[in-house]
Structure formats: structure tokens, C-alpha cells
């Protein structure tokens, strides 16, 4: 059925009268993956009309290299769609197959990080859960910086942070991501192997952290067992929080432990302590 | 056309070989073709009208696939230019007016959004001779394209690299230029101030003819009283 051509404009793609388009591998209709409001904004924008007309899978790479310098959904008062979002919508229309996505992610993604971000976004939108985890998890090691523009303005993010958002958050870049079953469920269903993190085994990490914390001295004993002792620790929390604030900046390295403990301290400790300055 | 070389008034032309001669048969054949085509088209239009449908020109066989745009549309080519435009020209099909003009469709647009929408429209694509279809690209095409773009990016980076020495020189040149510009500006300002001062003084001294200050034109008054007006004006220069 491969006709070898696409239509240059999006009218046929968005035509709702019949089931003219093929469904995405995860069963969703690609034309409705993005919400109607967002679709309208994209299709009415100048960038879409000028640069995304008559574009095929190879021209997408051209456009990414020339025009995409940040990731984002819509920004500004008028909810202007970003070139990133317009190209993602174009990918939804083109429906590239897995071989082309491989090219985008690996060969192209090594050289052009925004191409990788775009392809990851597309994979998250249209592929099945096990395929998404399998494809996206290697990119949790990619440390390159990305610029992100949102309603709150421009901020700095990283490729691995972006991929993590795709895997965990509900709404990224003005699109509601379809709900994926958690990794544990897929592991139980034997569709996926349990994840081996490149950081090493989490048990080992926690043990190391424990030792370092114990020997660190004045900061009190925030050991891994203190989970069970939460009720008892409450009176000491304010002290610990205050002490943490003075030396918090020197202990950036112990991220895993601090994340868990910080969430408890947040509730107790005064916000003016500013001990969580490094947390966004 | 009874006699080629004899005219109706009796004075024949001597040599008319410089005039163009037309091959009548060829043009007759052309006219016949055109007429048959027009007849077919009018028939098709009539049939479409009867059936209640719109008539579309049939596609010729040699239309090209649409390709993606290479550059950004240039919107600033005519900014600031003053052109004479026929009085009846305006938007739409009234001929070439002010704004973006499409030659293939004979349409003018006043807005860049309308312009880009037109350039993407099926009407325009057909007039240009393109179908509205885009060729799919295979994985190898994508691979090749990524490699090309990477080369281009690398080359551009290479051209832009400057050594420390070059950068220092560029910085010095820029600083010198800035200094010059500032000096010139200062001089201009001083000159302006001077000119203003002088103009103010002049205004004080030059007054109208009916304003007379005592003692200024006494000699002239005396001479006028005697009847001698003399040449030139009594205005102080």
C-alpha cells in the first residue's frame, strides 16, 4: 500500500471524516495525540506554513538543524508553538518507521541533540510501553544541555532530564502523554528485563552513602533505617534542618539519600532556611 | 489581393521582399487545434455544470513532486521601495498591485500570512506544475542527509575559528573604530552648538523693516529727507 508519497499539507491528515490514516503502533490516532487547541495553534502558525510544508523525513533533519534551538510546547501570551512542537506534529503526520527513528536517535542524535530530543518525544507519543522503555532508557546517560522554553520562561535542562520527564511526567511540551504502565508492572509481565542502572546497584549505593554520612560528623545520623523512626525524629528535625543549611552546599554529591530525606524535611523545616536552594 | 505587386491605387511597390511572409497552412493547423481543444473544454465544463460539479483542468502528465522549501521566504525585498501601480490594481486578480505578487496565478496579497498560504495552496501548485505530493524518504536518505548536514556544520565551524592573535587584532580594530566614531560625534555636536549660538545671535540682530532703533539710520533718514534714497537697502547686513 506504500504509495511512496505523502501529502504536502496537513489537511488530509487532520480530516476527521473517515479513518483515512493508519493508527500509531500504540493504537492511538496520530491526529488526536495533540489536543485540538494545540493543533490549531500549530497549524495557524507562520513557521508551520512556511517551513513544514512539503517536508519529508530527510527534510525534518534540515529543519531541526536550522531552526530548532530549544525544546518546548507553546510559550508566550499568545501561546505561540515552538518549532520543536511544529516538527513533532509533522512527524506525527509523516509516521516514520522504526528504521528511520533509529537513524534519528542514534546516528543523527549523536551529532544533533535536538534531533534526539525530538525523536524521543515522538517515540514516547506513538510507541508501545515496552518499546518506549527499551528505546529511551539508553538516553538517560546523555548529559548534553538543552534549552527549554515554557510558560515560565527559558530554563536549562539536560537530555537525560528531558527523557526522564518523558518517562515520568504527565504533560510535556504542551501534550498530555498517554499513560504508560510503570516499569515494575512490565517487569512483572516479563515484557522487560529489570533495569540495570549505569550508576550501579542501588543497594550498594545506599550502603556507601550510609558510611559516608556516618563519618561526616556533625550533621546527624540520617541513616537508611531512619525511615522507620520518622515519628521519633520529629523533634530533632528543626535542628537538623538548620545544621544542614550551613553545610548543604558542600555535600552535593550524595544525591540519592538527600532526595529521600529532603522530602521529609521539607514539611518540617522552615522555608527560610534555604537549605533546598539547589532543588528547582 | 488581386495583384501582389500592384496596389489599388495603381502605383506598385518595387521590392517588398523585406516583409515577413507567413505560412498560412501552419497557422490554419494551429487554429484548428486550438478550436478543438476549446470545444472539448467547453463541453467538459458544460457536463460538469449539468452534473452539479466543479470543473477542474485535467492534469498534464509532467508535473513534479513538491519539495520542501530551501530558504526562508524573503519578505523584505520591497520594503521602502516606491513603485507606480496601475490605478485599478489591487488585491486579487486585478493585476499586479502593491504587495506580494504571484505571477503564475496573477494574484496579489497584502499580508505575509496570506502570501505563504497562497504559495502552499493547491491552486498555486497546479499553476506552477506541481502535484501536492511529497516523496517519502527512506532510512538511507535520512542517513545521507544527516551526514551532509554534519559536514556543513563542521565546515562552518572551521571557518569561524580564529586564533587568539586574530581575535586580539579584531578587538583592537573595533576599539579604534569606536574611538573615531566617538570623536566625530563629539565634533559634530560642538559644531551644532556653535551653529545654534550663531543663529540665536543673528536673530537678535536681524529684525523686520518696521522696527527702527534710534540712532541707527540717522544718516539715511537725513538723506531721505533731502530726497536722496541711494542704492541698496538701509538694512544693516
Short mmCIF file of C-alpha atoms in Angstrom, two decimals:
data_model
loop_
_atom_site.label_atom_id
_atom_site.label_comp_id
_atom_site.label_asym_id
_atom_site.label_seq_id
_atom_site.Cartn_x
_atom_site.Cartn_y
_atom_site.Cartn_z
CA UNK A 1 0.00 0.00 0.00
CA UNK A 2 3.06 2.22 0.12
CA UNK A 3 2.35 4.93 -2.35
CA UNK A 4 5.80 6.42 -1.92
CA UNK A 5 4.45 9.90 -1.36
CA UNK A 6 2.97 11.99 1.41
CA UNK A 7 0.61 14.88 1.01
CA UNK A 8 2.45 18.16 1.40
CA UNK A 9 -0.12 19.80 3.65
CA UNK A 10 -1.86 18.60 6.75
CA UNK A 11 -5.45 18.81 5.60
CA UNK A 12 -5.88 15.18 4.70
CA UNK A 13 -4.14 14.15 7.90
CA UNK A 14 -6.49 16.21 10.03
CA UNK A 15 -9.55 15.31 8.09
CA UNK A 16 -11.95 13.73 10.51
CA UNK A 17 -14.48 12.33 8.18
CA UNK A 18 -13.13 8.86 7.86
CA UNK A 19 -10.43 6.58 9.11
CA UNK A 20 -8.03 7.51 6.39
CA UNK A 21 -4.83 7.33 8.35
CA UNK A 22 -3.15 4.35 9.88
CA UNK A 23 -3.02 4.16 13.63
CA UNK A 24 0.18 4.55 15.57
CA UNK A 25 1.80 1.38 16.92
CA UNK A 26 0.34 2.03 20.34
CA UNK A 27 -3.18 2.18 18.97
CA UNK A 28 -3.73 5.92 19.13
CA UNK A 29 -4.92 8.03 16.24
CA UNK A 30 -1.92 10.23 15.47
CA UNK A 31 -4.10 13.18 14.53
CA UNK A 32 -5.60 13.36 18.02
CA UNK A 33 -2.50 12.77 20.08
CA UNK A 34 -2.12 16.52 20.43
CA UNK A 35 -5.08 18.44 21.75
CA UNK A 36 -7.31 20.39 19.44
CA UNK A 37 -6.27 23.77 20.82
CA UNK A 38 -2.60 22.98 20.37
CA UNK A 39 -3.20 21.59 16.90
CA UNK A 40 -4.95 24.76 15.85
CA UNK A 41 -2.10 26.89 17.16
CA UNK A 42 0.42 24.81 15.27
CA UNK A 43 -1.43 24.77 12.01
CA UNK A 44 -2.07 28.51 12.06
CA UNK A 45 1.49 29.48 12.84
CA UNK A 46 3.81 31.02 10.29
CA UNK A 47 6.60 28.54 10.98
CA UNK A 48 4.36 25.61 10.17
CA UNK A 49 3.09 27.13 6.96
CA UNK A 50 6.42 28.25 5.72
CA UNK A 51 8.84 25.61 6.91
CA UNK A 52 6.82 22.48 7.50
CA UNK A 53 5.12 22.34 4.14
CA UNK A 54 6.26 19.62 1.80
CA UNK A 55 8.74 18.26 4.28
CA UNK A 56 9.67 14.60 4.24
CA UNK A 57 11.64 12.55 6.72
CA UNK A 58 15.01 13.75 5.48
CA UNK A 59 13.98 17.41 5.41
CA UNK A 60 13.00 17.18 9.07
CA UNK A 61 16.68 16.89 9.89
CA UNK A 62 17.35 20.03 7.85
CA UNK A 63 14.72 21.91 9.76
CA UNK A 64 15.94 20.74 13.13
CA UNK A 65 19.48 21.82 12.39
CA UNK A 66 18.46 25.19 11.02
CA UNK A 67 15.59 26.24 13.22
CA UNK A 68 15.33 24.29 16.45
CA UNK A 69 17.34 25.75 19.29
CA UNK A 70 15.13 24.92 22.24
CA UNK A 71 12.56 22.37 23.31
CA UNK A 72 9.17 23.44 24.44
CA UNK A 73 5.49 23.41 23.78
CA UNK A 74 3.81 26.75 23.49
CA UNK A 75 5.20 29.90 25.00
CA UNK A 76 4.24 33.45 25.48
CA UNK A 77 0.96 35.19 25.96
CA UNK A 78 -0.37 34.14 22.58
CA UNK A 79 0.67 30.52 23.10
CA UNK A 80 2.96 30.52 20.12
CA UNK A 81 4.03 27.00 19.21
CA UNK A 82 7.73 26.29 19.18
CA UNK A 83 9.47 24.96 16.08
CA UNK A 84 10.12 21.84 18.14
CA UNK A 85 6.40 21.29 18.60
CA UNK A 86 5.61 22.02 14.96
CA UNK A 87 8.17 19.48 13.82
CA UNK A 88 6.83 16.94 16.29
CA UNK A 89 3.42 17.40 14.75
CA UNK A 90 4.95 16.96 11.32
CA UNK A 91 6.50 13.71 12.49
CA UNK A 92 3.07 12.58 13.62
CA UNK A 93 1.84 13.25 10.12
CA UNK A 94 4.75 11.55 8.40
CA UNK A 95 4.68 8.50 10.67
CA UNK A 96 8.29 7.43 10.13
CA UNK A 97 9.01 3.77 10.72
CA UNK A 98 11.43 2.27 13.21
CA UNK A 99 14.44 2.26 10.89
CA UNK A 100 14.19 5.99 10.31
CA UNK A 101 13.66 6.62 14.01
CA UNK A 102 16.82 4.65 14.70
CA UNK A 103 18.67 6.96 12.37
CA UNK A 104 17.28 10.00 14.11
CA UNK A 105 18.09 8.70 17.54
CA UNK A 106 21.46 7.17 17.05
CA UNK A 107 23.32 8.47 14.05
CA UNK A 108 21.64 11.86 14.00
CA UNK A 109 21.21 12.12 17.72
CA UNK A 110 24.90 11.76 18.41
CA UNK A 111 25.52 14.84 16.35
CA UNK A 112 22.39 16.92 16.87
CA UNK A 113 20.95 16.77 20.36
CA UNK A 114 17.70 18.49 19.49
CA UNK A 115 17.08 15.84 16.86
CA UNK A 116 17.45 13.23 19.56
CA UNK A 117 15.08 15.13 21.83
CA UNK A 118 12.52 15.37 19.05
CA UNK A 119 12.75 11.69 18.20
CA UNK A 120 12.44 10.72 21.87
CA UNK A 121 9.34 12.85 22.15
CA UNK A 122 7.87 11.16 19.11
CA UNK A 123 8.70 7.70 20.41
CA UNK A 124 7.02 8.47 23.71
CA UNK A 125 3.89 9.59 21.92
CA UNK A 126 3.46 6.77 19.47
CA UNK A 127 5.19 3.60 20.57
CA UNK A 128 4.04 0.91 22.94
CA UNK A 129 5.14 0.95 26.56
CA UNK A 130 7.80 -1.76 26.37
CA UNK A 131 9.25 -0.23 23.21
CA UNK A 132 9.32 3.20 24.85
CA UNK A 133 11.28 1.97 27.84
CA UNK A 134 13.64 -0.04 25.71
CA UNK A 135 14.34 2.81 23.32
CA UNK A 136 14.51 5.70 25.76
CA UNK A 137 16.44 4.24 28.63
CA UNK A 138 19.88 4.40 26.98
CA UNK A 139 19.43 8.14 26.69
CA UNK A 140 19.26 8.55 30.42
CA UNK A 141 23.04 8.74 30.16
CA UNK A 142 23.18 11.63 27.71
CA UNK A 143 24.41 14.65 29.60
CA UNK A 144 24.15 17.35 26.96
CA UNK A 145 22.41 20.60 27.74
CA UNK A 146 19.14 21.67 26.25
CA UNK A 147 17.36 24.99 26.35
CA UNK A 148 13.75 24.76 27.42
CA UNK A 149 11.12 27.41 26.86
CA UNK A 150 7.85 27.23 28.66
CA UNK A 151 5.17 29.45 30.09
CA UNK A 152 7.54 30.36 32.88
CA UNK A 153 10.29 31.49 30.55
CA UNK A 154 13.55 29.93 29.45
CA UNK A 155 15.42 27.44 31.58
CA UNK A 156 18.24 24.97 31.36
CA UNK A 157 17.66 21.27 31.17
CA UNK A 158 19.57 18.22 30.01
CA UNK A 159 18.82 15.45 27.57
CA UNK A 160 18.67 12.90 30.37
CA UNK A 161 16.40 15.18 32.39
CA UNK A 162 14.15 15.60 29.39
CA UNK A 163 13.98 11.85 28.76
CA UNK A 164 13.23 11.29 32.43
CA UNK A 165 10.39 13.80 32.20
CA UNK A 166 9.05 11.92 29.23
CA UNK A 167 9.09 8.69 31.18
CA UNK A 168 7.60 10.01 34.38
CA UNK A 169 5.57 13.18 33.87
CA UNK A 170 2.05 13.50 32.55
CA UNK A 171 2.39 16.55 30.42
CA UNK A 172 5.45 17.55 28.47
CA UNK A 173 5.69 20.18 25.77
CA UNK A 174 2.01 21.07 25.66
CA UNK A 175 0.95 17.46 25.13
CA UNK A 176 -0.68 15.09 27.56
CA UNK A 177 1.34 11.92 27.33
CA UNK A 178 -0.72 8.78 27.25
CA UNK A 179 -0.45 6.90 30.50
CA UNK A 180 2.15 4.20 30.40
CA UNK A 181 2.17 1.33 32.86
CA UNK A 182 5.03 1.57 35.30
CA UNK A 183 8.22 -0.28 34.72
CA UNK A 184 7.56 -2.64 37.59
CA UNK A 185 4.35 -3.82 36.01
CA UNK A 186 6.05 -4.52 32.74
CA UNK A 187 8.80 -6.39 34.51
CA UNK A 188 6.21 -8.49 36.26
CA UNK A 189 4.58 -9.23 32.96
CA UNK A 190 8.00 -10.33 31.75
CA UNK A 191 7.98 -7.92 28.87
CA UNK A 192 11.04 -6.14 30.17
CA UNK A 193 14.18 -7.00 32.00
CA UNK A 194 14.71 -5.32 35.35
CA UNK A 195 16.66 -2.15 34.85
CA UNK A 196 20.37 -2.12 35.46
CA UNK A 197 21.32 1.44 36.16
CA UNK A 198 24.70 2.61 34.93
CA UNK A 199 25.23 4.15 38.35
CA UNK A 200 25.42 0.68 39.83
CA UNK A 201 23.21 -1.26 42.14
CA UNK A 202 21.05 0.90 44.36
CA UNK A 203 21.69 -1.22 47.44
CA UNK A 204 25.41 -0.71 47.13
CA UNK A 205 24.91 2.98 46.61
CA UNK A 206 22.83 3.32 49.73
CA UNK A 207 25.36 1.45 51.78
CA UNK A 208 28.16 3.68 50.59
CA UNK A 209 26.10 6.73 51.37
CA UNK A 210 25.43 5.42 54.85
CA UNK A 211 29.12 5.06 55.60
CA UNK A 212 29.99 8.46 54.27
CA UNK A 213 27.16 10.10 56.22
CA UNK A 214 28.11 8.40 59.47
CA UNK A 215 31.67 9.52 59.17
CA UNK A 216 30.70 13.00 58.09
CA UNK A 217 30.33 14.13 61.69
CA UNK A 218 28.21 16.99 62.86
CA UNK A 219 25.38 16.51 60.51
CA UNK A 220 23.47 13.95 62.48
CA UNK A 221 22.61 10.42 61.51
CA UNK A 222 20.28 10.39 58.56
CA UNK A 223 20.75 6.70 58.02
CA UNK A 224 18.73 4.48 55.74
CA UNK A 225 16.96 2.96 58.72
CA UNK A 226 15.57 6.28 59.82
CA UNK A 227 12.58 5.65 57.61
CA UNK A 228 11.02 3.61 60.39
CA UNK A 229 11.88 6.14 63.02
CA UNK A 230 10.14 9.06 61.45
CA UNK A 231 7.89 9.63 64.41
CA UNK A 232 10.83 9.78 66.80
CA UNK A 233 12.90 12.09 64.72
CA UNK A 234 10.33 14.87 64.52
CA UNK A 235 11.68 16.90 67.44
CA UNK A 236 15.19 16.89 66.08
CA UNK A 237 14.15 17.87 62.57
CA UNK A 238 14.38 21.61 63.01
CA UNK A 239 17.89 21.30 64.41
CA UNK A 240 18.99 19.04 61.64
CA UNK A 241 17.50 21.30 59.08
CA UNK A 242 19.32 24.30 60.41
CA UNK A 243 22.58 22.46 60.52
CA UNK A 244 22.06 21.19 57.01
CA UNK A 245 21.60 24.66 55.71
CA UNK A 246 25.12 25.70 56.64
CA UNK A 247 26.86 22.75 55.09
CA UNK A 248 24.35 21.82 52.44
CA UNK A 249 26.36 23.24 49.66
CA UNK A 250 29.38 21.09 50.39
CA UNK A 251 27.50 17.85 50.24
CA UNK A 252 26.11 17.96 46.73
CA UNK A 253 27.38 14.52 45.89
CA UNK A 254 25.08 12.34 47.98
CA UNK A 255 22.11 12.84 45.76
CA UNK A 256 20.06 9.68 46.28
CA UNK A 257 19.90 9.90 50.03
CA UNK A 258 19.33 13.59 50.16
CA UNK A 259 16.41 13.35 47.78
CA UNK A 260 14.57 10.97 50.02
CA UNK A 261 15.33 12.76 53.23
CA UNK A 262 14.75 16.17 51.82
CA UNK A 263 11.17 15.34 51.05
CA UNK A 264 10.57 14.67 54.72
CA UNK A 265 12.40 17.73 55.92
CA UNK A 266 10.53 19.97 53.55
CA UNK A 267 7.41 19.50 55.57
CA UNK A 268 9.01 20.28 58.89
CA UNK A 269 11.72 22.76 58.21
CA UNK A 270 11.15 26.48 57.85
CA UNK A 271 11.36 27.56 54.25
CA UNK A 272 13.55 30.48 55.14
CA UNK A 273 16.35 28.09 55.90
CA UNK A 274 17.10 27.95 52.20
CA UNK A 275 18.61 24.55 52.55
CA UNK A 276 16.97 23.46 49.36
CA UNK A 277 18.48 26.09 47.19
CA UNK A 278 19.81 23.57 44.75
CA UNK A 279 16.47 21.97 44.18
CA UNK A 280 14.32 23.53 41.45
CA UNK B 1 -5.27 40.78 -53.04
CA UNK B 2 -5.57 40.51 -56.79
CA UNK B 3 -2.04 41.62 -57.60
CA UNK B 4 0.67 41.34 -55.07
CA UNK B 5 2.86 43.92 -56.55
CA UNK B 6 0.18 46.23 -57.80
CA UNK B 7 -1.64 48.37 -55.38
CA UNK B 8 -5.21 49.52 -55.60
CA UNK B 9 -4.09 53.00 -56.49
CA UNK B 10 -2.00 51.91 -59.43
CA UNK B 11 1.46 52.63 -58.05
CA UNK B 12 3.05 49.26 -57.43
CA UNK B 13 5.67 48.68 -54.73
CA UNK B 14 9.09 47.89 -56.10
CA UNK B 15 10.60 45.44 -53.69
CA UNK B 16 8.68 44.04 -50.78
CA UNK B 17 10.92 41.11 -50.02
CA UNK B 18 11.85 42.54 -46.62
CA UNK B 19 8.37 41.98 -45.31
CA UNK B 20 7.66 38.84 -43.34
CA UNK B 21 5.77 36.13 -45.14
CA UNK B 22 3.51 33.87 -43.24
CA UNK B 23 2.95 30.20 -43.78
CA UNK B 24 -0.81 30.15 -43.91
CA UNK B 25 -1.20 26.39 -43.62
CA UNK B 26 0.77 26.20 -40.43
CA UNK B 27 -1.33 28.82 -38.77
CA UNK B 28 -4.50 27.25 -40.03
CA UNK B 29 -3.50 23.97 -38.42
CA UNK B 30 -2.73 25.75 -35.18
CA UNK B 31 -6.08 27.45 -35.19
CA UNK B 32 -7.82 24.16 -35.77
CA UNK B 33 -6.04 22.56 -32.80
CA UNK B 34 -6.93 25.42 -30.56
CA UNK B 35 -10.53 25.32 -31.59
CA UNK B 36 -10.89 21.59 -30.97
CA UNK B 37 -9.31 21.97 -27.55
CA UNK B 38 -11.59 24.82 -26.62
CA UNK B 39 -14.57 22.84 -27.77
CA UNK B 40 -13.59 19.89 -25.62
CA UNK B 41 -13.01 22.10 -22.63
CA UNK B 42 -16.32 23.86 -23.02
CA UNK B 43 -18.01 20.50 -23.37
CA UNK B 44 -16.38 19.25 -20.18
CA UNK B 45 -17.39 22.42 -18.38
CA UNK B 46 -20.94 22.08 -19.57
CA UNK B 47 -21.14 18.48 -18.44
CA UNK B 48 -19.71 19.36 -15.05
CA UNK B 49 -22.26 22.11 -14.70
CA UNK B 50 -25.07 19.75 -15.55
CA UNK B 51 -23.86 17.25 -13.00
CA UNK B 52 -23.57 20.00 -10.44
CA UNK B 53 -19.83 19.54 -10.03
CA UNK B 54 -16.99 21.94 -10.42
CA UNK B 55 -14.80 21.71 -13.47
CA UNK B 56 -11.13 21.10 -12.87
CA UNK B 57 -8.47 21.35 -15.51
CA UNK B 58 -7.09 17.90 -16.20
CA UNK B 59 -3.52 17.34 -15.10
CA UNK B 60 -0.85 17.22 -17.74
CA UNK B 61 1.43 14.27 -17.33
CA UNK B 62 4.60 16.06 -16.38
CA UNK B 63 4.13 17.58 -13.01
CA UNK B 64 6.84 17.39 -10.40
CA UNK B 65 6.64 16.37 -6.80
CA UNK B 66 6.54 19.11 -4.27
CA UNK B 67 9.74 19.62 -2.37
CA UNK B 68 10.45 21.34 0.88
CA UNK B 69 11.44 24.96 0.82
CA UNK B 70 15.16 25.62 0.80
CA UNK B 71 15.28 29.06 2.42
CA UNK B 72 13.13 31.33 4.45
CA UNK B 73 10.73 33.37 2.33
CA UNK B 74 12.18 36.80 1.72
CA UNK B 75 9.65 39.32 2.89
CA UNK B 76 11.85 42.38 2.85
CA UNK B 77 12.78 42.66 -0.78
CA UNK B 78 10.40 45.51 -1.48
CA UNK B 79 10.44 47.31 1.84
CA UNK B 80 10.94 51.03 1.40
CA UNK B 81 10.65 50.95 -2.35
CA UNK B 82 8.28 53.34 -4.07
CA UNK B 83 6.56 51.91 -7.12
CA UNK B 84 3.97 53.18 -9.52
CA UNK B 85 0.97 50.95 -9.61
CA UNK B 86 -1.91 51.00 -12.09
CA UNK B 87 -4.97 52.65 -10.65
CA UNK B 88 -7.19 49.63 -10.97
CA UNK B 89 -4.74 47.20 -9.45
CA UNK B 90 -5.44 45.90 -6.03
CA UNK B 91 -5.79 42.63 -4.30
CA UNK B 92 -6.97 39.57 -6.04
CA UNK B 93 -6.97 39.13 -9.73
CA UNK B 94 -6.83 42.79 -10.64
CA UNK B 95 -3.31 42.57 -11.88
CA UNK B 96 -0.02 43.39 -10.30
CA UNK B 97 -0.58 45.61 -7.33
CA UNK B 98 1.34 46.61 -4.25
CA UNK B 99 2.32 43.74 -2.03
CA UNK B 100 3.34 40.21 -2.83
CA UNK B 101 2.51 39.34 -6.40
CA UNK B 102 2.25 35.83 -7.75
CA UNK B 103 2.93 35.73 -11.46
CA UNK B 104 1.69 32.22 -12.08
CA UNK B 105 -1.75 32.87 -10.66
CA UNK B 106 -1.98 36.63 -11.25
CA UNK B 107 -2.85 37.38 -7.66
CA UNK B 108 -1.64 40.00 -5.21
CA UNK B 109 -1.51 39.60 -1.46
CA UNK B 110 -1.06 42.27 1.14
CA UNK B 111 -0.01 40.09 4.02
CA UNK B 112 2.78 37.62 4.52
CA UNK B 113 0.42 35.09 6.06
CA UNK B 114 -1.87 35.24 3.03
CA UNK B 115 1.18 35.04 0.82
CA UNK B 116 2.57 31.91 2.38
CA UNK B 117 -0.85 30.31 2.45
CA UNK B 118 -1.21 31.02 -1.23
CA UNK B 119 2.18 29.61 -2.07
CA UNK B 120 1.16 26.41 -0.33
CA UNK B 121 -2.30 26.24 -1.90
CA UNK B 122 -3.34 23.69 -4.48
CA UNK B 123 -4.32 26.42 -6.93
CA UNK B 124 -0.81 27.77 -6.97
CA UNK B 125 0.87 24.38 -7.06
CA UNK B 126 -1.14 23.37 -10.08
CA UNK B 127 -0.33 26.59 -11.86
CA UNK B 128 3.32 26.01 -11.16
CA UNK B 129 3.10 22.47 -12.38
CA UNK B 130 3.47 20.53 -9.16
CA UNK B 131 1.34 17.89 -7.62
CA UNK B 132 0.74 18.38 -3.95
CA UNK B 133 2.62 15.24 -3.06
CA UNK B 134 5.96 14.81 -1.43
CA UNK B 135 8.23 11.86 -1.97
CA UNK B 136 8.85 9.69 1.04
CA UNK B 137 12.41 9.37 2.21
CA UNK B 138 13.99 6.08 3.13
CA UNK B 139 16.32 5.41 6.03
CA UNK B 140 19.35 5.68 3.73
CA UNK B 141 18.18 9.08 2.53
CA UNK B 142 17.93 10.20 6.10
CA UNK B 143 21.37 8.83 6.86
CA UNK B 144 22.88 10.62 3.91
CA UNK B 145 21.16 13.85 4.78
CA UNK B 146 22.41 13.74 8.36
CA UNK B 147 25.95 13.17 7.10
CA UNK B 148 25.69 16.13 4.71
CA UNK B 149 24.40 18.43 7.38
CA UNK B 150 27.12 17.38 9.76
CA UNK B 151 29.73 18.20 7.12
CA UNK B 152 28.21 21.58 6.56
CA UNK B 153 28.13 22.37 10.25
CA UNK B 154 31.74 21.31 10.65
CA UNK B 155 32.87 23.45 7.76
CA UNK B 156 31.09 26.47 9.10
CA UNK B 157 32.72 25.94 12.46
CA UNK B 158 36.13 25.71 10.85
CA UNK B 159 35.66 28.96 9.01
CA UNK B 160 34.70 30.69 12.18
CA UNK B 161 37.63 29.61 14.27
CA UNK B 162 40.02 32.43 14.97
CA UNK B 163 43.27 32.25 16.82
CA UNK B 164 43.93 34.36 19.85
CA UNK B 165 46.11 36.70 17.83
CA UNK B 166 43.40 37.31 15.26
CA UNK B 167 40.83 37.95 17.92
CA UNK B 168 43.07 40.45 19.67
CA UNK B 169 43.64 42.27 16.40
CA UNK B 170 39.92 42.35 15.68
CA UNK B 171 39.29 43.72 19.13
CA UNK B 172 41.86 46.46 18.62
CA UNK B 173 40.36 47.44 15.30
CA UNK B 174 36.91 47.63 16.80
CA UNK B 175 38.17 49.78 19.66
CA UNK B 176 39.90 52.16 17.23
CA UNK B 177 36.73 52.44 15.16
CA UNK B 178 34.69 53.20 18.21
CA UNK B 179 37.10 55.92 19.26
CA UNK B 180 36.92 57.51 15.83
CA UNK B 181 33.16 57.39 15.80
CA UNK B 182 33.01 59.00 19.21
CA UNK B 183 35.41 61.73 18.17
CA UNK B 184 33.41 62.53 15.08
CA UNK B 185 30.20 62.61 17.10
CA UNK B 186 31.70 64.99 19.61
CA UNK B 187 32.92 67.28 16.87
CA UNK B 188 29.52 67.28 15.25
CA UNK B 189 27.85 68.16 18.49
CA UNK B 190 30.23 71.03 19.08
CA UNK B 191 29.66 72.29 15.58
CA UNK B 192 25.93 72.08 16.08
CA UNK B 193 26.07 74.04 19.29
CA UNK B 194 28.18 76.68 17.65
CA UNK B 195 25.74 76.99 14.77
CA UNK B 196 22.83 77.32 17.17
CA UNK B 197 24.57 80.06 19.08
CA UNK B 198 25.27 81.99 15.94
CA UNK B 199 21.73 81.59 14.72
CA UNK B 200 20.45 82.97 18.02
CA UNK B 201 22.73 85.97 17.69
CA UNK B 202 21.65 86.56 14.14
CA UNK B 203 18.01 86.52 15.11
CA UNK B 204 18.75 89.22 17.65
CA UNK B 205 20.43 91.45 15.13
CA UNK B 206 18.21 90.94 12.10
CA UNK B 207 14.81 92.45 12.68
CA UNK B 208 12.00 93.41 10.42
CA UNK B 209 11.77 96.56 8.32
CA UNK B 210 9.27 98.36 10.52
CA UNK B 211 11.34 98.09 13.65
CA UNK B 212 13.65 101.05 13.95
CA UNK B 213 16.22 101.61 16.60
CA UNK B 214 17.16 105.11 17.46
CA UNK B 215 20.37 106.35 16.11
CA UNK B 216 20.94 103.59 13.69
CA UNK B 217 19.73 105.04 10.45
CA UNK B 218 20.16 108.73 11.19
CA UNK B 219 22.30 109.44 8.16
CA UNK B 220 19.88 107.61 5.91
CA UNK B 221 16.93 109.49 7.38
CA UNK B 222 18.63 112.74 6.77
CA UNK B 223 19.42 111.81 3.21
CA UNK B 224 15.86 110.63 2.65
CA UNK B 225 14.56 113.88 3.99
CA UNK B 226 16.73 115.58 1.43
CA UNK B 227 15.37 113.28 -1.21
CA UNK B 228 18.39 111.07 -1.69
CA UNK B 229 17.50 107.46 -1.19
CA UNK B 230 20.57 105.94 -2.68
CA UNK B 231 21.06 102.44 -3.93
CA UNK B 232 20.67 99.30 -1.93
CA UNK B 233 18.79 98.96 1.30
CA UNK B 234 19.25 100.59 4.59
CA UNK B 235 19.23 97.26 6.31
CA UNK B 236 22.30 96.54 8.23
CA UNK B 237 23.87 93.44 6.87
#
